[in-house]
Structure formats: C-alpha cells, structure tokens
Amino acid sequence: MLVLGIETSCDETALALVQDGRKVITSVVSSSLELHKEFGGIVPEIANRHHLEYIIEALEKIKESIGGDLKKIDLVAVTYGPGLMGSLLVGLSCAKALSLSLGVDLIGVNHLKAHLYPSLMQEKNRSSSIIGLVVSGGHTVLVKVKNYLNLELLGQTKDDAVGEAFDKVAKILELGYPGGPIIDKLSREISTENYVNFTRPYLNKNSLDFSFSGIKTAVLYYYKELACRKKVTRYEKIKIAAGFQDAVVDVLVQKTIYACHLTGIRKAVVGGGVSANSHLRKKLKAKAEKNSIEVIFPSMDLCVDNAVMVAGLGYQLYKLGQKSDLTLKADPTANF
Ligand code: KG4
Ligand code: ZN
C-alpha cells in the first residue's frame, strides 16, 4: 500500500511516500527555519506562508518520483495536531483535496505519536509493551506504548519542553537559533570536567513528570552574574551550555529508566527533535545497557519533523481499521 504523508505542523513542509509503512519511496522536506532565525523563535505567520508557497512544489516532486501519476497513491495521511493552527490547515486542506480528487481514504495522524514511529518501525517483532520518550520543541512526554492505537501517558513536562529549554538557553547565551543542535555541537568541543555543574531538575525522582523552566532560570542567573563582572568568553559560554545539556540529559535518562523499572518493560523508543542529541544518545544507551534495557533511536534524518513518520503511522492505523473523513479538524493542542 502506497501512503502519502503530509506534515505541516510547525516550520517544516514535508511530504513523503512510504510503501507498507516501512519502505521510504520519496521524502521531501523544506524548512522555513532560516527565515525565523532573526526572530530567535518560530513566527507562525512566516511558517504558514512558507507552507502555502512550498506545498505544491513538494507535491510536484512526489508526483515526479512516481512517474507523474498521483493515482498510484492508495491513502493520504496528514498531521492534524498538535501544532500551529495556520500551518496545520495548509496540510489538512492539501490532504483533503487529494483524498477527494484521487478517490482514496484520508487518515489524520497525531504528530506526537508519529514522532515515535521511526524508532518503532525498526523493531523486528514486538509482542509486549514499550516505553516511549518524545522529546521535541513543544513536548516532553513519557508513554507506555501497548500498540499503535493504545498509548498510556506516564508523565509529561509541567512547564517548558526540553527542546524549548535548549532554544531558550542558547538565546540567553547568544549562541543562535535553534539552540539544540548548536549546544550539542559546541559541547563536544570541551571535556566533561569543564562543564558548569547545575542542579539536576528531577522534580522528584519518583515522578515521571518533568520540569525544565527552573534550570533555564538557573542558567540565566549564572550567566548574568558572570556578565556583570566581565566579558563572558566563548569558552565560558560553552561550559555553561554543556553543563545545562548534561543536567537535562541526566533527567531524561533517569526518568526513562525509572519508567522501565516501574512497568517492568525492558525496551524503550525515543523520538522528536531532541532525540538527535549526541549526549542523550550516548548517556541513555550506556545507562540502558547497564540495566539490560534495549533502547532504540530514530535515524538522524527522522528525528526532526518529517512526513515519513506520518505516512508510516497512518498506514499502521489504517490497517487497524481507523480512518478520517473530510470533516477532520486541525487540533493545535492535541495531546497523547
Ligand atoms: O521535533 P521537532 O523538529 O519539532 C517539534 O515537534 O517541536 O523538534 C525541534 C526541537 C528544537 O527545539 C531543537 O532545538 C531541538 O528539537 N533539537 C535538538 C537537536 N536537534 C534538534 N536538541 C538537542 N540536540 C540536538 N541535536
Ligand atoms: Zn515534531
């Protein structure tokens, strides 16, 4: 079954063709990230306009890749939320028009659940539940995945998402936007003993909820205090950024392992933009191995927003009897 996935929830206009939920035929991603850089964050109006301008071009590329015949598509899967209202509407309108004109079914996909798909699809044979950790710019969530339809929320952030904290800390330190990849790269320049030591924001070690706004404020005060006394050097900024990264990674690792212990599950999957973080990958893999837990990360190209995950999850849900119709609505605050 050839599924077209459409993802326009934030700043990526992404379309992909995936065969039977696994084989990627085409994946097109155009990001408006560059246009947001000067504002230090996503500007919804700019993102919306980019989707409008780019989506037809992306569809042309998809069409070319299947010999110019869109009729080869069997199902259209689209992100309905969470995300920016205007951006979601562009993807939904395109998906509905295609579903209607091609005479194929439409299926709405939750963006958060889709983020776990690139890791879930790497599994060979699954018979029991898995722990899922979604770490993105807008969410930090721990779930128990029973199957594609049945996900149980175990914990989530009480305030900032972890990706958001990376972006805000990079802004405080004037390192650029988006902060996650920048902090990740810079931190690799120094050794661990030079990291500034920040208190780990565990909230409570027995809780599966997260809180990242406190550590962001701790970074702000540390930086301000230093800047009052002298000009802060690039090296000092890296020491702070790396210390922040180390602290939040420790929290993500502790809670993921704790979720496994609490549920007796020995396998975890990770997804979302922050799953590209090299420090998180290294530390979580090491800790999981020590605890005899298998952990699966997405391939690097499928960490940030893409349409492969939407087509893939759409296919699995459709196989389980789910589908949407033309009344499908955008839901900017959709949760698990
Ligand atoms: O999943 P995503 O593309 O969009 C949302 O659904 O939010 O995630 C974007 C977030 C941004 O906050 C970005 O800074 C973060 O993912 N990110 C990273 C890395 N690459 C992207 N954070 C830490 N380390 C990275 N290597
Ligand atoms: Zn995302």
XYZ file of C-alpha atoms and ligand atoms in Angstrom:
363
model
C 0.000 0.000 0.000
C 1.470 3.371 -1.061
C 0.800 6.079 1.520
C 1.347 9.794 1.055
C 2.246 11.523 4.340
C 1.791 15.278 4.814
C 3.361 17.158 7.729
C 2.991 20.924 8.189
C 2.539 21.328 11.949
C 5.412 23.764 12.521
C 8.233 25.036 10.291
C 8.830 22.000 8.055
C 6.742 21.482 4.921
C 7.195 17.754 4.488
C 5.676 15.211 2.121
C 6.660 11.553 1.840
C 5.654 8.384 0.059
C 6.048 5.218 2.121
C 5.277 1.678 0.968
C 3.585 -0.597 3.534
C 4.708 1.531 6.484
C 8.403 0.754 6.024
C 9.894 1.395 2.613
C 10.548 5.082 2.014
C 9.979 5.828 -1.690
C 10.337 9.631 -1.540
C 10.792 12.125 1.282
C 10.719 15.856 0.662
C 11.363 18.357 3.467
C 11.590 22.121 3.150
C 12.155 24.067 6.339
C 11.451 27.755 6.902
C 13.903 27.683 9.845
C 16.315 30.161 8.205
C 13.525 32.744 7.962
C 12.831 32.536 11.721
C 16.439 32.841 12.872
C 16.495 36.629 13.129
C 13.481 36.478 15.473
C 15.023 33.816 17.753
C 11.964 31.557 17.506
C 9.201 30.365 15.186
C 6.980 33.152 13.809
C 3.640 31.430 12.972
C 2.737 33.791 10.117
C 6.076 33.173 8.378
C 5.720 29.401 8.829
C 2.166 29.431 7.428
C 3.172 31.423 4.372
C 6.114 29.123 3.693
C 3.817 26.075 3.747
C 1.464 27.759 1.287
C 4.310 28.652 -1.056
C 6.106 25.323 -0.891
C 3.471 22.600 -0.600
C 2.581 22.441 -4.309
C 6.272 22.323 -5.261
C 6.760 19.457 -2.804
C 3.760 17.660 -4.302
C 5.260 18.079 -7.778
C 8.422 16.326 -6.539
C 6.329 13.492 -5.127
C 4.471 13.189 -8.434
C 7.715 13.098 -10.425
C 9.037 10.296 -8.231
C 6.127 8.029 -9.226
C 6.218 8.686 -12.942
C 3.785 11.604 -12.857
C 0.840 9.522 -11.719
C -0.631 10.519 -8.351
C -3.266 7.808 -8.870
C -0.679 5.320 -7.601
C -1.312 6.673 -4.075
C -3.600 4.411 -2.003
C -4.049 6.508 1.157
C -3.400 10.080 2.325
C -2.145 10.538 5.918
C -1.906 14.008 7.409
C -0.887 15.600 10.738
C -3.966 17.164 12.369
C -2.199 18.340 15.572
C -0.612 19.427 17.795
C 0.962 22.409 16.053
C 0.306 25.885 14.709
C -3.287 26.354 13.562
C -2.496 28.117 10.276
C 0.254 25.653 9.419
C -1.888 22.600 10.179
C -4.678 23.990 7.975
C -2.401 24.148 4.921
C -1.520 20.445 5.235
C -5.090 19.422 6.009
C -6.525 21.330 3.032
C -3.999 19.762 0.680
C -4.676 16.274 2.103
C -8.450 16.631 1.806
C -8.220 17.930 -1.776
C -6.010 14.962 -2.728
C -8.217 12.428 -0.965
C -11.287 13.782 -2.737
C -9.740 14.123 -6.202
C -7.921 10.766 -6.133
C -10.838 8.964 -4.516
C -8.709 7.492 -1.724
C -9.171 7.391 2.047
C -7.827 10.031 4.407
C -6.359 9.431 7.845
C -5.479 12.050 10.464
C -2.291 11.443 12.457
C -1.207 12.839 15.831
C 2.207 14.481 15.460
C 3.461 13.361 18.894
C 2.592 9.726 18.314
C 4.135 9.946 14.840
C 7.462 11.023 16.378
C 7.797 7.546 17.942
C 7.170 5.771 14.635
C 10.723 5.960 13.156
C 12.001 4.060 16.203
C 9.027 1.701 16.418
C 9.434 0.727 12.766
C 12.971 -0.521 13.481
C 11.616 -3.259 15.717
C 11.583 -6.726 14.245
C 8.862 -8.465 16.216
C 7.007 -6.939 19.099
C 4.830 -8.885 21.444
C 4.796 -6.679 24.543
C 4.551 -3.004 25.527
C 7.375 -0.486 25.083
C 8.286 2.743 26.868
C 8.222 5.781 24.553
C 10.043 9.069 25.183
C 9.060 12.027 22.971
C 11.465 14.962 23.240
C 10.676 17.810 20.866
C 10.479 21.584 20.709
C 6.954 21.603 22.078
C 6.675 18.421 24.163
C 8.425 16.149 26.637
C 6.369 13.040 27.240
C 6.829 9.514 28.595
C 4.292 6.939 27.443
C 3.632 3.241 27.572
C 3.028 2.046 24.002
C 0.809 -1.028 24.017
C 0.106 -0.846 20.290
C -0.324 1.878 17.671
C -3.809 2.650 18.953
C -3.217 2.296 22.634
C -0.746 4.636 24.311
C -0.864 5.396 28.013
C 0.515 8.714 29.246
C 3.000 8.157 32.096
C 4.453 11.627 32.529
C 4.970 14.971 30.835
C 6.542 18.355 31.369
C 4.891 20.731 33.809
C 6.328 23.765 32.017
C 8.912 24.060 29.212
C 9.554 21.258 26.760
C 13.169 20.114 26.688
C 13.752 21.384 23.111
C 12.278 24.718 24.128
C 14.713 24.849 27.080
C 17.653 24.182 24.714
C 16.438 27.013 22.461
C 15.950 29.449 25.353
C 19.323 28.679 26.946
C 21.053 29.236 23.582
C 19.214 32.547 23.326
C 20.344 33.617 26.820
C 23.940 32.748 25.893
C 23.546 34.390 22.464
C 24.626 31.228 20.682
C 21.985 31.282 17.917
C 18.775 29.501 16.947
C 17.689 26.708 17.104
C 19.636 26.073 20.289
C 19.527 22.275 20.416
C 21.872 21.416 17.548
C 24.146 24.380 18.379
C 24.569 23.395 22.056
C 25.026 19.753 21.051
C 27.845 20.643 18.644
C 29.610 23.183 20.889
C 29.504 20.866 23.918
C 31.579 18.307 22.039
C 34.470 20.826 21.983
C 35.151 20.555 25.735
C 35.653 17.704 28.174
C 33.129 16.807 30.859
C 35.218 18.018 33.805
C 34.886 21.576 32.451
C 31.076 21.569 32.424
C 29.421 24.049 34.813
C 27.576 21.963 37.387
C 23.836 22.698 37.535
C 21.421 21.016 39.954
C 19.568 18.242 38.116
C 15.897 19.256 37.796
C 14.459 15.876 38.758
C 11.303 17.453 40.248
C 11.043 14.272 42.257
C 12.975 11.116 41.428
C 9.832 9.042 41.885
C 7.818 11.125 39.451
C 7.681 10.617 35.694
C 6.829 14.286 35.117
C 9.417 16.823 34.010
C 10.180 20.496 34.705
C 12.772 22.435 32.720
C 11.952 26.073 33.401
C 13.933 26.157 36.677
C 17.232 25.126 35.099
C 16.731 27.706 32.356
C 16.422 30.384 35.074
C 19.486 28.965 36.859
C 21.450 29.361 33.617
C 20.145 32.916 33.216
C 21.277 33.948 36.740
C 24.631 32.208 36.402
C 25.273 33.983 33.097
C 24.066 37.389 34.319
C 26.205 37.193 37.419
C 29.273 36.343 35.320
C 28.475 39.039 32.734
C 28.231 41.668 35.499
C 31.853 41.065 36.385
C 33.498 40.561 32.992
C 33.004 39.944 29.304
C 31.903 36.318 29.010
C 34.144 34.422 26.598
C 33.003 31.861 24.040
C 34.691 29.126 26.094
C 32.795 30.148 29.242
C 29.527 30.090 27.311
C 30.263 26.566 26.089
C 30.999 25.462 29.663
C 27.573 26.750 30.718
C 25.724 25.310 27.705
C 27.373 21.905 28.115
C 26.592 21.907 31.845
C 22.943 22.647 31.082
C 22.824 19.875 28.462
C 24.415 17.379 30.841
C 21.871 18.194 33.567
C 18.758 17.845 31.368
C 20.104 14.700 29.732
C 20.609 13.134 33.190
C 16.951 13.835 33.980
C 15.700 12.338 30.695
C 17.853 9.256 31.245
C 16.843 8.736 34.904
C 13.109 9.056 34.165
C 13.182 6.802 31.107
C 14.994 4.061 33.040
C 12.687 4.593 36.021
C 9.626 4.224 33.744
C 11.063 0.886 32.572
C 11.596 -0.265 36.169
C 8.123 0.809 37.263
C 6.401 -1.014 34.405
C 8.789 -3.959 34.151
C 9.359 -3.120 30.463
C 12.837 -3.746 29.041
C 12.604 -1.755 25.829
C 12.381 1.978 25.122
C 11.959 4.023 21.931
C 12.836 7.700 21.570
C 11.556 10.325 19.105
C 11.396 14.063 18.375
C 13.998 16.719 17.536
C 15.997 16.317 20.761
C 16.472 12.590 20.042
C 19.181 13.795 17.609
C 21.225 14.965 20.622
C 24.523 13.077 20.742
C 24.903 13.399 24.525
C 21.416 11.979 25.138
C 22.094 9.107 22.730
C 25.370 8.249 24.430
C 24.173 8.512 28.030
C 20.804 6.803 27.551
C 22.341 3.919 25.609
C 25.025 3.404 28.288
C 22.585 3.533 31.214
C 20.064 1.303 29.426
C 22.729 -1.284 28.680
C 23.737 -1.346 32.359
C 20.102 -2.022 33.235
C 19.597 -4.644 30.486
C 17.177 -2.382 28.636
C 17.168 -2.063 24.861
C 16.822 1.495 23.586
C 16.030 2.487 20.004
C 16.703 5.929 18.495
C 15.432 7.142 15.102
C 17.862 7.575 12.216
C 19.183 11.158 12.283
C 17.076 12.322 9.315
C 13.867 11.189 11.039
C 14.445 12.923 14.411
C 13.106 16.342 13.437
C 9.774 16.858 11.699
C 9.270 14.761 8.565
C 6.402 13.146 6.686
C 7.794 9.590 6.676
C 6.619 9.205 10.282
C 3.148 10.485 9.335
C 2.784 8.134 6.359
C 4.116 5.233 8.448
C 1.830 5.709 11.417
C -1.095 6.485 9.084
C -0.586 3.119 7.386
C -0.493 1.219 10.694
C -3.637 2.949 11.990
C -5.476 2.345 8.708
C -4.596 -1.356 8.931
C -6.184 -1.351 12.387
C -9.436 -0.030 10.881
C -9.010 3.698 11.548
C -9.808 6.410 9.033
C -10.941 10.022 8.903
C -13.272 11.931 6.600
C -13.427 15.419 5.161
C -14.676 16.815 8.478
C -11.227 16.156 10.034
C -10.297 19.267 12.038
C -6.956 20.805 12.949
C -6.293 20.454 16.683
C -3.385 22.736 17.720
C -3.368 21.445 21.307
C -3.886 17.718 20.642
C -2.133 15.585 23.243
C -1.500 11.867 23.595
O 10.504 17.536 16.746
P 10.926 18.879 16.280
O 11.548 19.004 14.919
O 9.726 19.882 16.307
C 8.692 19.824 17.238
O 7.810 18.953 17.082
O 8.779 20.644 18.180
O 11.935 19.441 17.397
C 12.557 20.675 17.315
C 13.408 20.844 18.565
C 14.043 22.227 18.699
O 13.773 22.729 19.990
C 15.534 21.941 18.521
O 16.368 22.829 19.247
C 15.634 20.528 19.037
O 14.479 19.888 18.564
N 16.826 19.819 18.522
C 17.838 19.403 19.311
C 18.808 18.821 18.461
N 18.333 18.889 17.175
C 17.116 19.499 17.243
N 18.008 19.480 20.651
C 19.148 18.976 21.172
N 20.126 18.433 20.416
C 20.000 18.319 19.066
N 20.977 17.771 18.344
Zn 7.859 17.488 15.897
